[in-house]
């Protein structure tokens, strides 16, 4: 058979204008692409040129291309598939890490002092005294960075060494991911992860469909399907043919747009268009597909997911940045002080030379030169005002607090044996200052487990009688052999009604759940295995299965159930698929008795308005739905009606005409469907629980009390995200929820009348609001942050569908509510703040700022349908305009960019891989642990570091400022006041342990009280514990202490010398040193609030070390060894042996301590007596008309909890037969997958006449076949039925074979041998023999059903063809 022309093999396409650019893109009309949801990303800009050329099986071709790299370096245009997410490599680590470390001003300052100390003329201390600590500090920080980066290297190595099958020669060989190159052909098996962005060539599924799960990309777990081009599906049927495949793909350059791809395949002088529906993205997981084959288009860092991952940024805390500024401030002060002291020295030198002219020979240098040298000498001497010990001790404090996080048993998750882990040790204090949390939804807030929780049938609620799982252990569904034993729902009363078969509504309820869906079924280990496009559908069908209504199999025009032991085959007349506008799905079937029924399930807002009558039962059901909504369960309404034969015959031509339309087909089908879906009879409602992770609502509630705003960024649908928002208490029933249209209206008014709108935004703080926005809105908004050119957002939707009347009504109500709110606001507008600082902003920046200001006033923000890059841009937007500390938390690869962009990134060790963990700063096993991480460890760390910094600055100034006062009395020379060993050991031993205790163990409140009073967390957000004011207080306090300690002995010098006390330089230095040491020790005793034996021990050891080391350094035997090194012989002993000196020390300590203590007590009392300022709290209600109480979809008085994650398109695949498996054709051992249309040269001669595929038989038919033997055969009569498939309607309308009990010979069936007809007109008959794990396969273990009498008169409608085919079936 020859090639199928491009016009026939590809889905029919039409041009859609993409906006002002005037460009067009090709869009399939059929259901080939399930990912074309983000229309805002379907962009054509100047950077997206079609210059990316990929030749299949031609590595040499791609290696010859180069592109410009750094400077003159030219790198390969087509990258390998190896990824490198680490920051450093072997050669770049040292220079890059040093470059990053010297971004800290303290390191630059210490480097300057070392350089100065290396000059002998101005050096006052050996240069290595600062050089050694600086090297130690740099090594500590470099080691920390190296350990983090080694973890990234290990992660990269694991990913790069994953196995995959690559075509080499004429066979597939196992290689590693890193060996992949652009143009390679790859074979992927079921549950494999796609290693690169690949063009799907073929698969074992019918029509080369391939099912993928994209949880790692967009957070959605419902299955999506991709489809290969028909030309590759038919032609590439063996490794030999794939090896000879020489097609060329021309497409756009690598970019970050996850849901957009445009290209073409050139092969055999023909050109075939490509879109995102043909592309398998790196990170997807192959589901429900045995084998598929792809051509690598983008590899490694060029793949779309890697383009969305972002780069690793150097993260600095607010305290770290503040310290940078303080170091500059202190350095400038030291320069000023050194200049003042130098001027004093200059005047003193002139006076000295005038009086002592005979000593001029000793002063060989000029006064200017001496002053120059003395300036640098003072600068070196005062360099201790920025103590290096503080930075070294801070590193140990950060490390210790990280260990406390790792060791916290309250954040240990036993089921996964997963403790919390601090992967970054430098961000602990910033955990206490978080104001915005950006969270993923799937896998972060939810477990992604759908559970059938409750149901309402005919107005009666049926809850589970087995909440604690006691009955489940006894297997209450043992009477049903098909029960899977996994259903957690059990209600004895409902079970009795089902088994009694007397209640028609109950029967139709479960029958609807077993019929109205797009689930496929397989056999695995002698069990039915359902494969659903969404977890919602699987939960519903599984519930019906356990209650005895078992979905057994389907063909493209029938669906087979086992209803309480009786097999029934329903003829499918039409499937009316779900979509986001219709919000419902319907199946029109003819039952075995011949009557026609319509089964519909969908949102309450669309089902209830289509009911025939509305009586007591319907009103009761509405109340039940409201109750389910309050319990945040996901609801669906179920309804049905019996359709008269005449009505169906009148409707069928209209349906057929709509399916044949080439333009506006979707609108026409929508109207036809809507005509049928009227006058329904309500059966009831289902309630499914999307299980949240443990403690999520409580955690969010507690964090909101701590003034932490929560934003949810998800790739999921708005309905699902909003439902989860209510479930986790992020949203409440009385919230005013603004959506895209409302926000656009507000932002437009903001730009036109900024002053008025800013005043309005300020008043909005009194309203309880939330935002729900989509990715398309963000595409329009995030313009100044995008590196790509301005997005031209597409306004037209493919196959536009008219809005429902109910939805239009709700839009009207929303508009009325917004306008009413603005009228209320306008009556109380306050004076607008000045906006002079925003004059120079571009319109895009003004719009962004307005949005952030609006969002900051809201209690919650939910962003739906966002890509990984959009998540990061949202975080960057808030950081840009709010200047706040942000935290991002997620568990998948789609969260990596967001985690890297936020100030703090938290990775959850979830089910979506470890990519988020490897790129995070902190690792948790559950979302609820975030509460303890922030409110306990974060607040403690911030409080400890702030106390540590304040006290360290105080003690440094208090002890070292005395050196400046001493210079006044020493002729402004750089002579030290203290003993050299006191200076060396002061920050090392004498005052270090209490400070270290504060940084590691200080607590102002226990962990339990911290969690009970999250309001305490606000102190960190407002920088209350350490800021410029606190720093100046510490400096002033230290200066006053040094003044008292220095000048008190000076003033009393003449008095104490009368009593025999020495007043020499050494004794004076010791007196000031002891006074300062005792004063700062007493200060630390007053500062510490958490007293333990360790605290007492640290203070005793500090003072004890002073006693021991002083005895050693002032001992006689060390003085004899080196008098210059140990000059203070018995200085302390001489001072302390005089009572007058002891009195001076006591007086210094008392004068320093008592006033400070009194001031703190008075301040505390005054603060308690001061009346508290009333904070502005958002009110629960907005003053509007009662009829518009809730800005919600659906009935205004009740919130709809509808949330269904199904995607459009699966019904078309079923009705066309595209999704159903066909038999495998043996091709001389070269067959690699099931092929519908093998080429003529490979097709055996006995198959050239007919490619007829017998229908798969039912379970009871197997019993009949076994009884009658293989000699007899059954036949079928052809009959026609309608189709809903778009592709088949536009290309060919086939004749479907419906099962009847009449007999004809199978040999009488003939089909055309043309390719097109062979593909589109294959009868839906299946053979008996089947491979394992194939669709609708039943084994002999089910041939004898426990509830079915072997002599039952009810026979299956599907009979067994006896003609033995040589090919196996699936």
CSV table of N, CA, C and O in Angstrom, one decimal, residues 311-399:
chain,number,residue,atom,x,y,z
A,311,UNK,N,18.0,29.2,36.7
A,311,UNK,CA,19.3,29.1,37.1
A,311,UNK,C,19.4,29.2,38.7
A,311,UNK,O,18.5,29.7,39.3
A,312,UNK,N,20.5,28.7,39.2
A,312,UNK,CA,20.7,28.7,40.7
A,312,UNK,C,21.2,30.1,41.0
A,312,UNK,O,22.1,30.6,40.4
A,313,UNK,N,20.5,30.7,41.9
A,313,UNK,CA,20.8,32.1,42.4
A,313,UNK,C,21.5,32.1,43.7
A,313,UNK,O,21.2,31.2,44.6
A,314,UNK,N,22.4,33.0,44.0
A,314,UNK,CA,23.0,33.1,45.3
A,314,UNK,C,22.0,33.8,46.2
A,314,UNK,O,21.5,34.9,46.0
A,315,UNK,N,21.5,33.0,47.2
A,315,UNK,CA,20.5,33.5,48.1
A,315,UNK,C,21.1,34.1,49.3
A,315,UNK,O,21.9,33.5,50.0
A,316,UNK,N,20.7,35.4,49.6
A,316,UNK,CA,21.2,36.1,50.8
A,316,UNK,C,20.0,36.5,51.7
A,316,UNK,O,19.0,36.9,51.2
A,317,UNK,N,20.2,36.4,53.0
A,317,UNK,CA,19.1,36.7,53.9
A,317,UNK,C,19.1,38.3,54.1
A,317,UNK,O,20.0,39.0,53.8
A,318,UNK,N,18.0,38.7,54.6
A,318,UNK,CA,17.8,40.1,54.9
A,318,UNK,C,18.9,40.6,55.9
A,318,UNK,O,19.4,41.7,55.8
A,319,UNK,N,19.1,39.8,56.9
A,319,UNK,CA,20.1,40.2,57.9
A,319,UNK,C,21.5,40.2,57.3
A,319,UNK,O,22.3,41.1,57.7
A,320,UNK,N,21.8,39.3,56.4
A,320,UNK,CA,23.1,39.3,55.7
A,320,UNK,C,23.3,40.6,54.9
A,320,UNK,O,24.3,41.2,54.9
A,321,UNK,N,22.2,41.0,54.1
A,321,UNK,CA,22.3,42.2,53.4
A,321,UNK,C,22.4,43.5,54.3
A,321,UNK,O,23.1,44.4,54.0
A,322,UNK,N,21.7,43.4,55.4
A,322,UNK,CA,21.8,44.5,56.4
A,322,UNK,C,23.2,44.6,57.0
A,322,UNK,O,23.8,45.7,57.1
A,323,UNK,N,23.8,43.4,57.2
A,323,UNK,CA,25.2,43.4,57.7
A,323,UNK,C,26.2,44.0,56.7
A,323,UNK,O,27.1,44.7,57.1
A,324,UNK,N,25.9,43.8,55.4
A,324,UNK,CA,26.7,44.4,54.4
A,324,UNK,C,26.7,45.9,54.6
A,324,UNK,O,27.8,46.6,54.5
A,325,UNK,N,25.5,46.5,54.7
A,325,UNK,CA,25.4,47.9,54.9
A,325,UNK,C,26.0,48.4,56.2
A,325,UNK,O,26.7,49.5,56.3
A,326,UNK,N,25.9,47.6,57.3
A,326,UNK,CA,26.4,48.0,58.6
A,326,UNK,C,27.9,48.0,58.5
A,326,UNK,O,28.6,48.9,59.2
A,327,UNK,N,28.5,47.0,57.8
A,327,UNK,CA,30.0,47.0,57.7
A,327,UNK,C,30.5,48.3,57.0
A,327,UNK,O,31.5,48.9,57.5
A,328,UNK,N,29.8,48.7,56.0
A,328,UNK,CA,30.2,49.9,55.3
A,328,UNK,C,30.1,51.1,56.2
A,328,UNK,O,30.9,52.0,56.3
A,329,UNK,N,29.0,51.1,57.0
A,329,UNK,CA,28.7,52.2,57.9
A,329,UNK,C,29.8,52.3,59.0
A,329,UNK,O,30.4,53.4,59.3
A,330,UNK,N,30.1,51.1,59.6
A,330,UNK,CA,31.1,51.1,60.6
A,330,UNK,C,32.5,51.5,60.1
A,330,UNK,O,33.3,52.2,60.7
A,331,UNK,N,32.8,51.0,58.8
A,331,UNK,CA,34.1,51.3,58.2
A,331,UNK,C,34.2,52.8,58.0
A,331,UNK,O,35.3,53.4,58.3
A,332,UNK,N,33.1,53.5,57.6
A,332,UNK,CA,33.2,54.9,57.4
A,332,UNK,C,33.4,55.6,58.7
A,332,UNK,O,34.1,56.6,58.8
A,333,UNK,N,32.7,55.1,59.7
A,333,UNK,CA,32.9,55.7,61.1
A,333,UNK,C,34.3,55.6,61.6
A,333,UNK,O,34.9,56.5,62.2
A,334,UNK,N,34.9,54.4,61.3
A,334,UNK,CA,36.3,54.2,61.7
A,334,UNK,C,37.3,55.1,61.0
A,334,UNK,O,38.2,55.6,61.6
A,335,UNK,N,37.0,55.3,59.7
A,335,UNK,CA,37.8,56.3,58.9
A,335,UNK,C,37.7,57.7,59.5
A,335,UNK,O,38.8,58.4,59.7
A,336,UNK,N,36.5,58.1,59.9
A,336,UNK,CA,36.3,59.4,60.5
A,336,UNK,C,37.1,59.5,61.8
A,336,UNK,O,37.8,60.5,62.1
A,337,UNK,N,36.9,58.5,62.6
A,337,UNK,CA,37.5,58.5,64.0
A,337,UNK,C,39.1,58.5,63.8
A,337,UNK,O,39.8,59.2,64.5
A,338,UNK,N,39.6,57.7,62.8
A,338,UNK,CA,41.0,57.6,62.6
A,338,UNK,C,41.5,59.0,62.1
A,338,UNK,O,42.6,59.4,62.5
A,339,UNK,N,40.7,59.7,61.3
A,339,UNK,CA,41.2,61.0,60.8
A,339,UNK,C,41.2,62.0,62.0
A,339,UNK,O,42.1,62.8,62.1
A,340,UNK,N,40.2,61.9,62.9
A,340,UNK,CA,40.2,62.8,64.0
A,340,UNK,C,41.4,62.6,64.9
A,340,UNK,O,42.1,63.5,65.4
A,341,UNK,N,41.6,61.3,65.2
A,341,UNK,CA,42.8,60.9,66.0
A,341,UNK,C,44.1,61.3,65.4
A,341,UNK,O,45.1,61.7,66.0
A,342,UNK,N,44.1,61.2,64.1
A,342,UNK,CA,45.3,61.6,63.3
A,342,UNK,C,45.6,63.1,63.4
A,342,UNK,O,46.7,63.6,63.6
A,343,UNK,N,44.5,63.9,63.3
A,343,UNK,CA,44.6,65.4,63.5
A,343,UNK,C,45.1,65.7,64.9
A,343,UNK,O,46.0,66.6,65.1
A,344,UNK,N,44.6,65.0,65.9
A,344,UNK,CA,45.1,65.2,67.2
A,344,UNK,C,46.6,64.8,67.4
A,344,UNK,O,47.3,65.5,68.0
A,345,UNK,N,46.9,63.8,66.7
A,345,UNK,CA,48.4,63.4,66.7
A,345,UNK,C,49.2,64.5,66.1
A,345,UNK,O,50.3,64.8,66.5
A,346,UNK,N,48.7,65.0,65.0
A,346,UNK,CA,49.5,66.1,64.3
A,346,UNK,C,49.8,67.3,65.2
A,346,UNK,O,50.9,67.8,65.3
A,347,UNK,N,48.7,67.7,65.9
A,347,UNK,CA,48.9,68.9,66.8
A,347,UNK,C,49.9,68.5,68.0
A,347,UNK,O,50.7,69.3,68.4
A,348,UNK,N,49.7,67.3,68.4
A,348,UNK,CA,50.6,66.8,69.6
A,348,UNK,C,52.0,66.7,69.1
A,348,UNK,O,52.9,67.1,69.9
A,349,UNK,N,52.3,66.3,67.9
A,349,UNK,CA,53.7,66.2,67.4
A,349,UNK,C,54.3,67.6,67.3
A,349,UNK,O,55.5,67.8,67.7
A,350,UNK,N,53.5,68.6,66.8
A,350,UNK,CA,54.1,69.9,66.7
A,350,UNK,C,54.4,70.5,68.1
A,350,UNK,O,55.5,71.1,68.3
A,351,UNK,N,53.5,70.3,69.0
A,351,UNK,CA,53.7,70.8,70.4
A,351,UNK,C,54.9,70.1,71.0
A,351,UNK,O,55.8,70.7,71.7
A,352,UNK,N,55.0,68.8,70.7
A,352,UNK,CA,56.1,68.0,71.3
A,352,UNK,C,57.4,68.4,70.8
A,352,UNK,O,58.4,68.6,71.5
A,353,UNK,N,57.5,68.6,69.4
A,353,UNK,CA,58.7,69.0,68.8
A,353,UNK,C,59.1,70.4,69.3
A,353,UNK,O,60.3,70.8,69.4
A,354,UNK,N,58.1,71.3,69.5
A,354,UNK,CA,58.5,72.6,70.0
A,354,UNK,C,59.1,72.7,71.4
A,354,UNK,O,60.0,73.4,71.7
A,355,UNK,N,58.6,71.8,72.2
A,355,UNK,CA,59.1,71.7,73.6
A,355,UNK,C,60.4,70.9,73.7
A,355,UNK,O,61.2,71.2,74.5
A,356,UNK,N,60.5,69.9,72.9
A,356,UNK,CA,61.6,69.0,73.0
A,356,UNK,C,62.4,69.0,71.6
A,356,UNK,O,62.5,68.0,70.9
A,357,UNK,N,63.0,70.1,71.3
A,357,UNK,CA,63.7,70.3,70.0
A,357,UNK,C,65.0,69.4,69.9
A,357,UNK,O,65.4,69.1,68.9
A,358,UNK,N,65.5,69.1,71.1
A,358,UNK,CA,66.7,68.2,71.1
A,358,UNK,C,66.4,66.8,70.7
A,358,UNK,O,67.4,66.0,70.6
A,359,UNK,N,65.2,66.4,70.6
A,359,UNK,CA,64.8,65.1,70.1
A,359,UNK,C,64.5,65.0,68.6
A,359,UNK,O,64.0,64.0,68.1
A,360,UNK,N,64.8,66.1,67.9
A,360,UNK,CA,64.4,66.1,66.5
A,360,UNK,C,65.2,65.1,65.7
A,360,UNK,O,64.7,64.6,64.7
A,361,UNK,N,66.3,64.7,66.2
A,361,UNK,CA,67.1,63.7,65.5
A,361,UNK,C,66.4,62.3,65.4
A,361,UNK,O,66.6,61.5,64.5
A,362,UNK,N,65.4,62.1,66.4
A,362,UNK,CA,64.7,60.8,66.4
A,362,UNK,C,63.5,60.9,65.4
A,362,UNK,O,63.0,59.8,65.0
A,363,UNK,N,63.1,62.1,65.0
A,363,UNK,CA,62.0,62.2,64.0
A,363,UNK,C,62.5,62.5,62.7
A,363,UNK,O,62.6,63.7,62.3
A,364,UNK,N,63.0,61.5,62.0
A,364,UNK,CA,63.6,61.7,60.7
A,364,UNK,C,62.6,62.1,59.6
A,364,UNK,O,62.8,62.8,58.6
A,365,UNK,N,61.4,61.5,59.7
A,365,UNK,CA,60.3,61.7,58.7
A,365,UNK,C,59.6,63.0,59.0
A,365,UNK,O,59.6,63.5,60.1
A,366,UNK,N,58.9,63.5,58.0
A,366,UNK,CA,58.2,64.8,58.1
A,366,UNK,C,56.9,64.5,58.9
A,366,UNK,O,56.4,63.4,59.1
A,367,UNK,N,56.3,65.6,59.4
A,367,UNK,CA,55.0,65.5,60.2
A,367,UNK,C,53.9,64.9,59.3
A,367,UNK,O,53.1,64.1,59.8
A,368,UNK,N,53.9,65.3,58.0
A,368,UNK,CA,52.8,64.7,57.2
A,368,UNK,C,53.0,63.2,57.0
A,368,UNK,O,52.0,62.5,57.0
A,369,UNK,N,54.2,62.8,56.8
A,369,UNK,CA,54.4,61.3,56.6
A,369,UNK,C,54.1,60.6,57.9
A,369,UNK,O,53.5,59.5,57.9
A,370,UNK,N,54.5,61.1,59.1
A,370,UNK,CA,54.1,60.5,60.3
A,370,UNK,C,52.6,60.4,60.5
A,370,UNK,O,52.1,59.4,61.0
A,371,UNK,N,52.0,61.5,60.2
A,371,UNK,CA,50.5,61.5,60.3
A,371,UNK,C,49.8,60.5,59.4
A,371,UNK,O,48.9,59.9,59.7
A,372,UNK,N,50.4,60.4,58.2
A,372,UNK,CA,49.9,59.4,57.2
A,372,UNK,C,50.0,58.0,57.8
A,372,UNK,O,49.0,57.2,57.7
A,373,UNK,N,51.2,57.7,58.3
A,373,UNK,CA,51.4,56.3,58.9
A,373,UNK,C,50.5,56.1,60.1
A,373,UNK,O,49.9,55.0,60.3
A,374,UNK,N,50.3,57.2,61.0
A,374,UNK,CA,49.6,57.0,62.2
A,374,UNK,C,48.1,56.8,61.9
A,374,UNK,O,47.4,56.1,62.6
A,375,UNK,N,47.6,57.4,60.7
A,375,UNK,CA,46.2,57.2,60.3
A,375,UNK,C,45.9,55.7,60.1
A,375,UNK,O,45.0,55.1,60.5
A,376,UNK,N,46.8,55.1,59.3
A,376,UNK,CA,46.6,53.7,59.0
A,376,UNK,C,46.8,52.8,60.2
A,376,UNK,O,46.2,51.8,60.4
A,377,UNK,N,47.7,53.3,61.1
A,377,UNK,CA,47.9,52.5,62.3
A,377,UNK,C,46.6,52.5,63.2
A,377,UNK,O,46.3,51.5,63.8
A,378,UNK,N,46.0,53.7,63.3
A,378,UNK,CA,44.7,53.8,64.0
A,378,UNK,C,43.7,52.9,63.3
A,378,UNK,O,42.9,52.2,64.0
A,379,UNK,N,43.6,52.9,62.0
A,379,UNK,CA,42.6,52.1,61.3
A,379,UNK,C,42.8,50.6,61.6
A,379,UNK,O,41.8,49.9,61.8
A,380,UNK,N,44.1,50.2,61.6
A,380,UNK,CA,44.3,48.8,62.0
A,380,UNK,C,44.0,48.5,63.4
A,380,UNK,O,43.3,47.5,63.7
A,381,UNK,N,44.3,49.4,64.3
A,381,UNK,CA,44.1,49.2,65.7
A,381,UNK,C,42.6,49.1,66.0
A,381,UNK,O,42.1,48.3,66.8
A,382,UNK,N,41.8,49.9,65.3
A,382,UNK,CA,40.3,50.0,65.5
A,382,UNK,C,39.6,48.9,64.7
A,382,UNK,O,38.3,48.9,64.7
A,383,UNK,N,40.3,48.2,63.9
A,383,UNK,CA,39.6,47.2,63.0
A,383,UNK,C,38.9,46.1,63.8
A,383,UNK,O,38.0,45.5,63.3
A,384,UNK,N,39.2,46.0,65.1
A,384,UNK,CA,38.5,45.0,65.9
A,384,UNK,C,37.1,45.4,66.1
A,384,UNK,O,36.3,44.6,66.7
A,385,UNK,N,36.7,46.7,65.8
A,385,UNK,CA,35.3,47.1,65.9
A,385,UNK,C,34.4,46.3,65.0
A,385,UNK,O,33.2,46.2,65.2
A,386,UNK,N,35.0,45.7,63.9
A,386,UNK,CA,34.2,44.7,63.1
A,386,UNK,C,34.9,43.4,63.4
A,386,UNK,O,35.8,43.0,62.7
A,387,UNK,N,34.4,42.7,64.4
A,387,UNK,CA,35.1,41.5,64.8
A,387,UNK,C,34.9,40.3,63.9
A,387,UNK,O,33.8,39.9,63.5
A,388,UNK,N,36.0,39.7,63.4
A,388,UNK,CA,35.9,38.5,62.6
A,388,UNK,C,35.3,37.4,63.3
A,388,UNK,O,34.7,36.5,62.7
A,389,UNK,N,35.6,37.3,64.6
A,389,UNK,CA,35.0,36.2,65.4
A,389,UNK,C,33.5,36.2,65.3
A,389,UNK,O,32.9,35.1,65.4
A,390,UNK,N,32.9,37.3,65.2
A,390,UNK,CA,31.4,37.3,65.0
A,390,UNK,C,31.0,36.5,63.8
A,390,UNK,O,30.0,35.8,63.9
A,391,UNK,N,31.6,36.7,62.7
A,391,UNK,CA,31.3,36.0,61.5
A,391,UNK,C,31.6,34.5,61.6
A,391,UNK,O,30.8,33.7,61.1
A,392,UNK,N,32.7,34.2,62.2
A,392,UNK,CA,33.0,32.7,62.4
A,392,UNK,C,32.0,32.1,63.3
A,392,UNK,O,31.5,31.0,63.0
A,393,UNK,N,31.7,32.7,64.4
A,393,UNK,CA,30.7,32.1,65.4
A,393,UNK,C,29.3,32.0,64.7
A,393,UNK,O,28.6,31.1,64.9
A,394,UNK,N,29.0,33.0,63.9
A,394,UNK,CA,27.7,33.0,63.2
A,394,UNK,C,27.6,31.8,62.3
A,394,UNK,O,26.5,31.2,62.2
A,395,UNK,N,28.6,31.4,61.7
A,395,UNK,CA,28.6,30.1,60.8
A,395,UNK,C,28.3,28.9,61.7
A,395,UNK,O,27.5,28.0,61.2
A,396,UNK,N,28.9,28.8,62.8
A,396,UNK,CA,28.6,27.7,63.7
A,396,UNK,C,27.1,27.8,64.2
A,396,UNK,O,26.5,26.7,64.4
A,397,UNK,N,26.6,29.0,64.5
A,397,UNK,CA,25.2,29.1,64.9
A,397,UNK,C,24.3,28.7,63.8
A,397,UNK,O,23.3,27.9,64.1
A,398,UNK,N,24.5,29.1,62.6
A,398,UNK,CA,23.7,28.6,61.4
A,398,UNK,C,23.8,27.1,61.3
A,398,UNK,O,22.7,26.4,61.1
A,399,UNK,N,25.0,26.5,61.4
A,399,UNK,CA,25.1,25.1,61.3
A,399,UNK,C,24.4,24.4,62.4
A,399,UNK,O,23.7,23.4,62.2
